[in-house]
Amino acid sequence: MGSHAPETLRDRTVLVTGGAGFIGSHLVEALAPANEVRVLDDFSTGSRDYVPEDVTVIEGDVRDPIALQKAARGVDVIFHQAAVVSVSRSVGEPRRTNGTNLDAGLLVLEQARQEDARVVVASSAAVYGHPAELPVPETAATEPTSPYGVQKLAIDQYARLYEELYDLPTVALRYFNVYGPRQRGPYSGVISTFFEQARADEPITVAGDGEQTRDFVHVSDVVRANLRAATTDAVGAAYNVGTGDRTSIQDLAETIREVTDSSSPIVHRDPRAGDIRHSGADLSRATRRLGFEPRVSLESGLRSLADGTSIAPVVDPDGTPDSNTEHTTYG
Ligand code: NAD
Ligand code: UD1
């Protein structure tokens, strides 16, 4: 573990695209005390309220080369989080989502070459499609089942290629299903949707039979993976970011009903187009090369969401272990 990259970053100038969004804003919060942080966001799903006051916010579209150039001037690291994250929206609008999810990513890589900056790309478990094996390692076949998955696979591969061809330090992080505070809205993840439904005592809407499974990873763990990716020597590669555990959507619905003390009925709707059946991360590569290990179990993560307590990725900016041990069951 001694040779692994630390879980902190200091004294750098960094750009977080999509930094006003769910994952991006948690990352900004972890980076802001010790770095000069800029955010480029069009607020299509993100909110200015999520960004700490001392952070420079550039309101703009990541597809706009001028806005990107301005935001990226002089940066050391770009964390590229901006995207249209909804799988079902990509099924409805493949070309439009391609603009944000792929074309803009290429612009980011090009801009990084100009600035000689490292790029950490938010990739996705969606690149695997229906995984050929479970848990799925990074070496598994990639056959996405949605335009979103194809777009993420393409930017994930471009990142690797930019390291190979141009010696640009890049890392692609294949997030599994991320959840935590600030996830919201009609196109956000199933956990935030179920929480909203349970709290309103409205029906909890399970798509299909509910036996499909996902690997739910807490946003604080995703932030920790990003911090490691920011300094690791193991560049030019993709890493799974999950927990290794799988939970069915039916079980999730029942647990959320329980932790919120809700009387919502659980109802079943038609299965979703482009949905994958099972998903679970093999973390061997991320653990071996990045030293990444998840800390927050789904149970403790859901309880903290229900209680409104927060789980910080890094409490002490000097990198001493975080003190939220009561929430953690991993590592
Ligand atoms: P989010 O929608 O909360 O964040 C995306 C942010 O990007 C928002 O602030 C939005 O306003 C901004 N944005 C969107 N289009 C933009 C544009 N054209 N120009 C500038 N800003 C733009 O979603 P999130 O869940 O925080 O996702 C962050 C990243 O992680 C995305 O790249 C997503 O594909 C990836 N990811 C998320 C999950 C998950 O489970 N949430 C899983 C795998 C990968
Ligand atoms: C999610 C992310 C995607 C990411 C991928 C990585 C979002 C919106 N999507 O996709 O960006 O790349 O993980 O694994 O964060 N479901 C219901 N009822 C609902 C909503 C969803 O049963 O009301 C089901 C879906 O059919 C699916 C599962 O819950 O089987 C998860 O859905 P969702 O949270 O949208 O995530 P993914 O499609 O897995």
Coordinates of C-alpha atoms and ligand atoms in Angstrom, one line a residue:
M1 CA 0.0 0.0 0.0
G2 CA 2.9 2.3 0.7
S3 CA 3.6 3.0 -3.0
H4 CA 0.0 3.9 -3.8
A5 CA -1.1 7.4 -4.6
P6 CA -2.5 9.3 -1.6
E7 CA -6.1 10.1 -1.1
T8 CA -5.4 13.8 -1.0
L9 CA -4.4 16.5 -3.5
R10 CA -2.8 19.8 -2.5
D11 CA -1.6 23.0 -4.0
R12 CA -2.8 22.3 -7.5
T13 CA -5.0 24.2 -9.9
V14 CA -7.8 21.9 -10.9
L15 CA -10.9 22.0 -13.1
V16 CA -14.0 19.9 -12.4
T17 CA -16.4 19.8 -15.4
G18 CA -19.9 19.1 -14.1
G19 CA -18.6 20.3 -10.7
A20 CA -22.1 21.6 -9.7
G21 CA -23.6 18.1 -10.1
F22 CA -24.1 15.3 -7.7
I23 CA -20.7 13.6 -7.8
G24 CA -18.8 16.6 -9.1
S25 CA -19.9 18.8 -6.1
H26 CA -18.7 16.2 -3.6
L27 CA -15.4 16.1 -5.4
V28 CA -15.1 19.9 -5.4
E29 CA -15.8 19.9 -1.7
A30 CA -13.0 17.5 -1.0
L31 CA -10.6 19.4 -3.3
A32 CA -11.4 23.0 -2.4
P33 CA -9.6 23.5 0.9
A34 CA -6.2 22.6 -0.4
N35 CA -6.3 23.5 -4.1
E36 CA -7.4 26.2 -6.5
V37 CA -10.6 24.8 -7.8
R38 CA -12.6 25.8 -10.9
V39 CA -16.0 24.5 -12.0
L40 CA -17.4 24.5 -15.5
D41 CA -21.1 23.7 -15.5
D42 CA -24.2 24.7 -17.5
F43 CA -26.5 23.9 -14.5
S44 CA -28.6 21.6 -16.6
T45 CA -28.9 19.3 -13.7
G46 CA -26.4 20.7 -11.2
S47 CA -26.9 23.6 -8.8
R48 CA -24.8 26.6 -7.8
D49 CA -25.8 26.0 -4.2
Y50 CA -23.8 22.8 -4.2
V51 CA -20.5 24.6 -4.9
P52 CA -18.5 26.1 -2.0
E53 CA -18.2 29.9 -2.2
D54 CA -14.5 30.1 -2.6
V55 CA -14.6 28.1 -5.8
T56 CA -14.5 29.8 -9.2
V57 CA -17.6 28.9 -11.2
I58 CA -17.7 29.3 -14.9
E59 CA -21.2 29.0 -16.3
G60 CA -20.9 27.4 -19.7
D61 CA -21.2 24.4 -21.9
V62 CA -18.4 21.9 -21.9
R63 CA -19.1 21.4 -25.6
D64 CA -18.1 25.1 -26.2
P65 CA -14.3 25.2 -26.9
I66 CA -14.0 28.8 -25.9
A67 CA -15.6 28.2 -22.5
L68 CA -13.5 25.1 -22.0
Q69 CA -10.3 26.9 -23.0
K70 CA -11.0 29.7 -20.4
A71 CA -11.8 27.2 -17.7
A72 CA -8.8 25.0 -18.3
R73 CA -6.2 27.7 -18.6
G74 CA -3.2 26.8 -16.5
V75 CA -4.7 23.8 -14.7
D76 CA -2.8 20.7 -13.5
V77 CA -5.7 18.3 -13.4
I78 CA -9.1 18.1 -15.1
F79 CA -11.7 15.9 -13.5
H80 CA -14.2 15.4 -16.3
Q81 CA -17.6 14.7 -14.7
A82 CA -20.0 16.6 -17.0
A83 CA -22.4 14.3 -18.9
V84 CA -26.0 13.5 -19.5
V85 CA -26.2 10.6 -17.1
S86 CA -29.5 9.1 -17.8
V87 CA -29.4 5.8 -19.7
S88 CA -33.0 6.1 -20.8
R89 CA -32.5 9.7 -22.1
S90 CA -29.6 8.4 -24.2
V91 CA -32.0 5.8 -25.7
G92 CA -34.4 8.6 -26.6
E93 CA -31.8 11.0 -27.8
P94 CA -28.6 9.2 -29.0
R95 CA -27.2 12.1 -31.0
R96 CA -27.8 14.9 -28.5
T97 CA -26.3 12.9 -25.6
N98 CA -23.4 12.0 -27.8
G99 CA -22.5 15.7 -28.0
T100 CA -22.1 16.0 -24.3
N101 CA -20.9 12.5 -23.4
L102 CA -18.4 12.0 -26.2
D103 CA -17.7 15.1 -28.3
A104 CA -17.1 17.2 -25.2
G105 CA -14.9 14.6 -23.7
L106 CA -12.6 14.7 -26.7
L107 CA -12.5 18.5 -26.4
V108 CA -11.4 18.1 -22.8
L109 CA -8.6 15.7 -23.8
E110 CA -7.4 18.1 -26.5
Q111 CA -7.5 21.0 -24.1
A112 CA -5.5 19.0 -21.6
R113 CA -2.8 18.4 -24.2
Q114 CA -2.5 22.2 -24.6
E115 CA -2.2 22.7 -20.9
D116 CA -0.1 19.5 -20.2
A117 CA -2.8 18.6 -17.6
R118 CA -3.7 15.2 -16.3
V119 CA -7.3 14.1 -17.0
V120 CA -9.5 11.8 -14.8
V121 CA -12.5 10.8 -16.8
A122 CA -15.8 9.6 -15.3
S123 CA -16.5 6.4 -17.2
S124 CA -19.1 3.9 -16.3
A125 CA -20.0 0.3 -15.6
A126 CA -22.4 0.7 -18.6
V127 CA -19.4 0.0 -20.9
Y128 CA -19.7 -3.7 -20.1
G129 CA -23.4 -4.1 -21.2
H130 CA -24.6 -7.4 -19.9
P131 CA -21.3 -8.5 -18.3
A132 CA -19.9 -11.8 -19.6
E133 CA -18.7 -12.6 -16.0
L134 CA -19.6 -11.4 -12.5
P135 CA -18.0 -9.7 -10.8
V136 CA -16.8 -8.0 -13.9
P137 CA -13.1 -7.2 -14.3
E138 CA -11.8 -4.3 -16.5
T139 CA -10.5 -6.9 -19.0
A140 CA -14.1 -8.2 -19.7
A141 CA -15.8 -7.8 -23.1
T142 CA -17.4 -4.4 -23.6
E143 CA -20.7 -4.5 -25.4
P144 CA -22.9 -1.7 -24.2
T145 CA -26.7 -2.0 -24.4
S146 CA -27.4 1.8 -24.6
P147 CA -26.1 4.8 -26.5
Y148 CA -24.9 6.1 -23.1
G149 CA -22.7 3.0 -22.7
V150 CA -21.3 3.4 -26.2
Q151 CA -20.5 7.0 -25.5
K152 CA -18.8 6.2 -22.2
L153 CA -16.8 3.4 -23.7
A154 CA -15.6 5.7 -26.5
I155 CA -14.3 8.4 -24.1
D156 CA -12.8 5.7 -21.8
Q157 CA -10.9 4.4 -24.8
Y158 CA -9.9 7.8 -26.1
A159 CA -8.5 8.5 -22.6
R160 CA -6.3 5.4 -22.8
L161 CA -5.3 6.3 -26.4
Y162 CA -4.3 9.8 -25.5
E163 CA -1.9 8.4 -22.9
E164 CA -0.5 5.9 -25.4
L165 CA -0.2 8.3 -28.4
Y166 CA 0.5 11.6 -26.8
D167 CA 1.9 10.7 -23.4
L168 CA -1.0 12.6 -21.7
P169 CA -1.5 11.2 -18.2
T170 CA -5.1 9.9 -18.1
V171 CA -7.2 7.6 -15.9
A172 CA -10.8 6.4 -16.6
L173 CA -12.9 5.5 -13.6
R174 CA -15.7 3.1 -14.4
Y175 CA -18.2 4.1 -11.7
F176 CA -20.9 1.5 -10.8
N177 CA -24.1 2.9 -9.4
V178 CA -23.3 5.9 -7.3
Y179 CA -25.6 7.2 -4.6
G180 CA -25.5 9.8 -1.7
P181 CA -26.7 13.2 -0.7
R182 CA -27.6 15.7 -3.5
Q183 CA -28.6 13.1 -6.0
R184 CA -32.0 14.3 -7.2
G185 CA -34.3 14.8 -10.1
P186 CA -36.4 12.7 -12.5
Y187 CA -33.4 11.4 -14.4
S188 CA -31.2 10.6 -11.4
G189 CA -30.4 7.2 -9.9
V190 CA -32.9 4.7 -8.5
I191 CA -31.9 5.3 -4.9
S192 CA -32.8 8.9 -4.9
T193 CA -36.0 8.1 -6.8
F194 CA -37.0 5.5 -4.3
F195 CA -36.2 7.8 -1.3
E196 CA -38.4 10.5 -2.8
Q197 CA -41.3 8.1 -3.4
A198 CA -41.0 6.5 0.1
R199 CA -40.8 9.9 1.8
A200 CA -44.0 11.0 0.0
D201 CA -45.7 7.7 0.8
E202 CA -46.1 7.3 -3.0
P203 CA -45.7 3.9 -4.8
I204 CA -42.1 2.8 -5.1
T205 CA -41.8 2.0 -8.8
V206 CA -39.7 -1.1 -9.5
A207 CA -39.0 -1.6 -13.2
G208 CA -39.6 -5.2 -14.4
D209 CA -39.4 -8.1 -11.9
G210 CA -36.9 -6.3 -9.6
E211 CA -34.5 -9.2 -9.7
Q212 CA -32.0 -7.2 -11.7
T213 CA -28.9 -6.3 -9.5
R214 CA -26.6 -3.4 -9.2
D215 CA -23.4 -2.6 -7.3
F216 CA -24.2 0.6 -5.3
V217 CA -21.2 2.7 -4.3
H218 CA -21.4 5.7 -2.0
V219 CA -20.3 9.0 -3.4
S220 CA -17.6 9.4 -0.7
D221 CA -15.9 6.3 -2.0
V222 CA -16.1 7.6 -5.6
V223 CA -14.4 10.9 -4.4
R224 CA -11.6 8.8 -2.8
A225 CA -11.0 6.9 -6.1
N226 CA -10.8 10.3 -7.9
L227 CA -8.2 11.6 -5.5
R228 CA -6.1 8.5 -6.0
A229 CA -6.5 8.8 -9.8
A230 CA -5.2 12.4 -9.6
T231 CA -1.7 11.4 -8.6
T232 CA -1.2 7.7 -9.5
D233 CA 1.6 6.5 -11.7
A234 CA -0.7 3.8 -13.0
V235 CA -2.1 6.0 -15.8
G236 CA -3.4 5.0 -19.3
A237 CA -5.9 2.5 -17.7
A238 CA -9.5 2.1 -16.7
Y239 CA -10.5 1.2 -13.1
N240 CA -13.7 -0.2 -11.7
V241 CA -15.2 1.9 -8.8
G242 CA -17.8 -0.1 -6.9
T243 CA -18.0 -2.2 -3.8
G244 CA -18.1 -5.8 -5.3
D245 CA -21.5 -6.4 -3.7
R246 CA -24.7 -6.7 -5.7
T247 CA -28.2 -5.8 -4.5
S248 CA -31.5 -6.5 -6.3
I249 CA -33.8 -3.6 -7.0
Q250 CA -36.6 -5.4 -5.2
D251 CA -34.4 -5.7 -2.0
L252 CA -33.4 -2.1 -2.4
A253 CA -37.1 -1.0 -2.5
E254 CA -37.8 -3.0 0.6
T255 CA -34.8 -1.6 2.5
I256 CA -35.6 2.0 1.6
R257 CA -39.2 1.6 2.7
E258 CA -37.9 0.2 6.0
V259 CA -35.2 2.9 6.7
T260 CA -37.6 5.7 5.9
D261 CA -40.4 4.1 7.9
S262 CA -42.7 4.5 4.9
S263 CA -46.0 2.9 4.1
S264 CA -45.5 3.1 0.3
P265 CA -46.6 0.1 -1.7
I266 CA -44.0 -1.4 -4.0
V267 CA -45.4 -1.6 -7.5
H268 CA -43.9 -3.1 -10.7
R269 CA -43.7 -1.3 -14.0
D270 CA -42.5 -2.4 -17.5
P271 CA -38.8 -3.2 -17.7
R272 CA -36.7 -0.3 -19.0
A273 CA -35.3 -0.3 -22.6
G274 CA -31.5 -0.6 -22.6
D275 CA -31.5 -1.8 -19.0
I276 CA -28.8 -4.3 -18.0
R277 CA -29.7 -7.3 -15.9
H278 CA -26.8 -7.6 -13.5
S279 CA -23.8 -5.5 -12.6
G280 CA -21.1 -5.9 -10.0
A281 CA -17.5 -4.8 -9.9
D282 CA -14.3 -6.8 -9.6
L283 CA -12.1 -4.4 -7.7
S284 CA -8.8 -6.4 -8.0
R285 CA -7.1 -4.0 -10.4
A286 CA -8.3 -0.8 -8.6
T287 CA -7.1 -2.3 -5.3
R288 CA -3.8 -3.5 -6.6
R289 CA -2.8 -0.5 -8.7
L290 CA -4.6 2.4 -7.1
G291 CA -4.9 1.1 -3.5
F292 CA -8.6 1.8 -3.8
E293 CA -10.9 0.1 -1.3
P294 CA -14.6 1.1 -0.6
R295 CA -15.4 2.0 2.9
V296 CA -19.2 2.5 3.0
S297 CA -21.6 -0.5 3.0
L298 CA -25.0 0.0 1.3
E299 CA -26.7 -0.5 4.6
S300 CA -24.8 2.3 6.4
G301 CA -25.0 4.5 3.3
L302 CA -28.8 4.2 3.1
R303 CA -29.1 4.7 6.9
S304 CA -27.1 7.9 6.7
L305 CA -29.2 9.2 3.8
A306 CA -32.3 8.4 5.9
D307 CA -30.9 10.2 9.0
G308 CA -29.5 13.1 7.0
T309 CA -26.0 12.5 8.4
S310 CA -23.0 13.0 6.1
I311 CA -20.1 10.7 5.3
A312 CA -17.0 12.7 4.4
P313 CA -14.4 11.0 2.1
V314 CA -11.5 12.7 3.8
V315 CA -11.8 14.5 7.1
D316 CA -8.3 15.7 7.6
P317 CA -6.7 17.5 4.7
D318 CA -3.4 16.1 5.7
G319 CA -4.6 12.7 4.8
T320 CA -5.0 11.0 8.2
P321 CA -7.8 8.4 8.1
D322 CA -11.3 9.7 8.3
S323 CA -13.1 9.5 11.6
N324 CA -16.5 8.3 10.3
T325 CA -15.7 4.7 11.3
E326 CA -19.2 4.1 12.6
H327 CA -20.5 4.3 9.1
T328 CA -18.0 1.9 7.5
T329 CA -17.9 -1.8 7.2
Y330 CA -15.3 -2.2 4.5
G331 CA -11.5 -2.0 4.5
Ligands
NAD1 P1 -25.2 14.9 -12.5 O1 -26.2 15.1 -13.6 O2 -25.6 15.3 -11.1 O3 -23.9 15.8 -12.9 C1 -23.5 16.1 -14.2 C2 -23.2 17.6 -14.1 O4 -22.7 18.0 -15.4 C3 -24.3 18.5 -13.8 O5 -23.9 19.5 -12.8 C4 -24.7 19.2 -15.1 O6 -25.3 20.4 -14.9 C5 -23.4 19.2 -15.8 N1 -23.5 19.2 -17.2 C6 -24.3 18.4 -18.0 N2 -24.1 18.7 -19.3 C7 -23.3 19.7 -19.4 C8 -22.7 20.5 -20.4 N3 -23.0 20.3 -21.7 N4 -21.8 21.5 -20.1 C9 -21.5 21.8 -18.8 N5 -22.0 21.1 -17.8 C10 -22.9 20.1 -18.0 O7 -24.7 13.4 -12.6 P2 -23.6 12.6 -11.7 O8 -24.4 11.4 -11.3 O9 -23.0 13.5 -10.7 O10 -22.6 12.1 -12.8 C11 -21.3 12.6 -12.9 C12 -20.5 11.8 -13.9 O11 -20.4 10.4 -13.4 C13 -21.1 11.7 -15.3 O12 -20.1 11.7 -16.2 C14 -21.8 10.3 -15.3 O13 -21.9 9.8 -16.6 C15 -20.8 9.5 -14.4 N6 -21.4 8.4 -13.8 C16 -22.4 8.5 -12.9 C17 -22.9 7.4 -12.2 C18 -24.0 7.5 -11.2 O14 -24.4 6.4 -10.7 N7 -24.5 8.6 -10.8 C19 -22.4 6.1 -12.6 C20 -21.5 6.0 -13.6 C21 -20.9 7.1 -14.1
UD1_2 C1 -26.6 4.2 -13.5 C2 -26.3 5.6 -13.8 C3 -25.5 5.7 -15.0 C4 -24.2 4.9 -14.8 C5 -24.6 3.5 -14.4 C6 -23.3 2.7 -14.0 C7 -28.0 7.3 -13.2 C8 -29.2 8.0 -13.6 N1 -27.6 6.4 -14.1 O1 -27.4 3.6 -14.6 O2 -25.1 7.1 -15.3 O3 -23.3 5.0 -15.8 O4 -25.4 3.5 -13.3 O5 -23.7 1.4 -13.6 O6 -27.4 7.6 -12.2 N2 -35.2 1.4 -11.6 C9 -36.4 1.1 -11.1 N3 -37.3 2.1 -10.8 C10 -37.0 3.4 -11.0 C11 -35.7 3.7 -11.5 C12 -34.9 2.7 -11.8 O7 -36.7 -0.1 -10.9 O8 -37.9 4.2 -10.6 C13 -34.2 0.3 -11.9 C14 -33.7 0.4 -13.4 O9 -34.6 -0.2 -14.3 C15 -32.4 -0.3 -13.2 C16 -31.9 0.0 -11.8 O10 -33.1 0.5 -11.1 O11 -32.6 -1.7 -13.3 C17 -30.9 1.1 -11.7 O12 -31.4 2.2 -12.5 P1 -30.7 3.7 -12.5 O13 -30.5 4.2 -11.1 O14 -31.4 4.5 -13.5 O15 -29.2 3.3 -13.0 P2 -28.5 2.5 -14.2 O16 -29.4 2.5 -15.4 O17 -28.0 1.3 -13.7

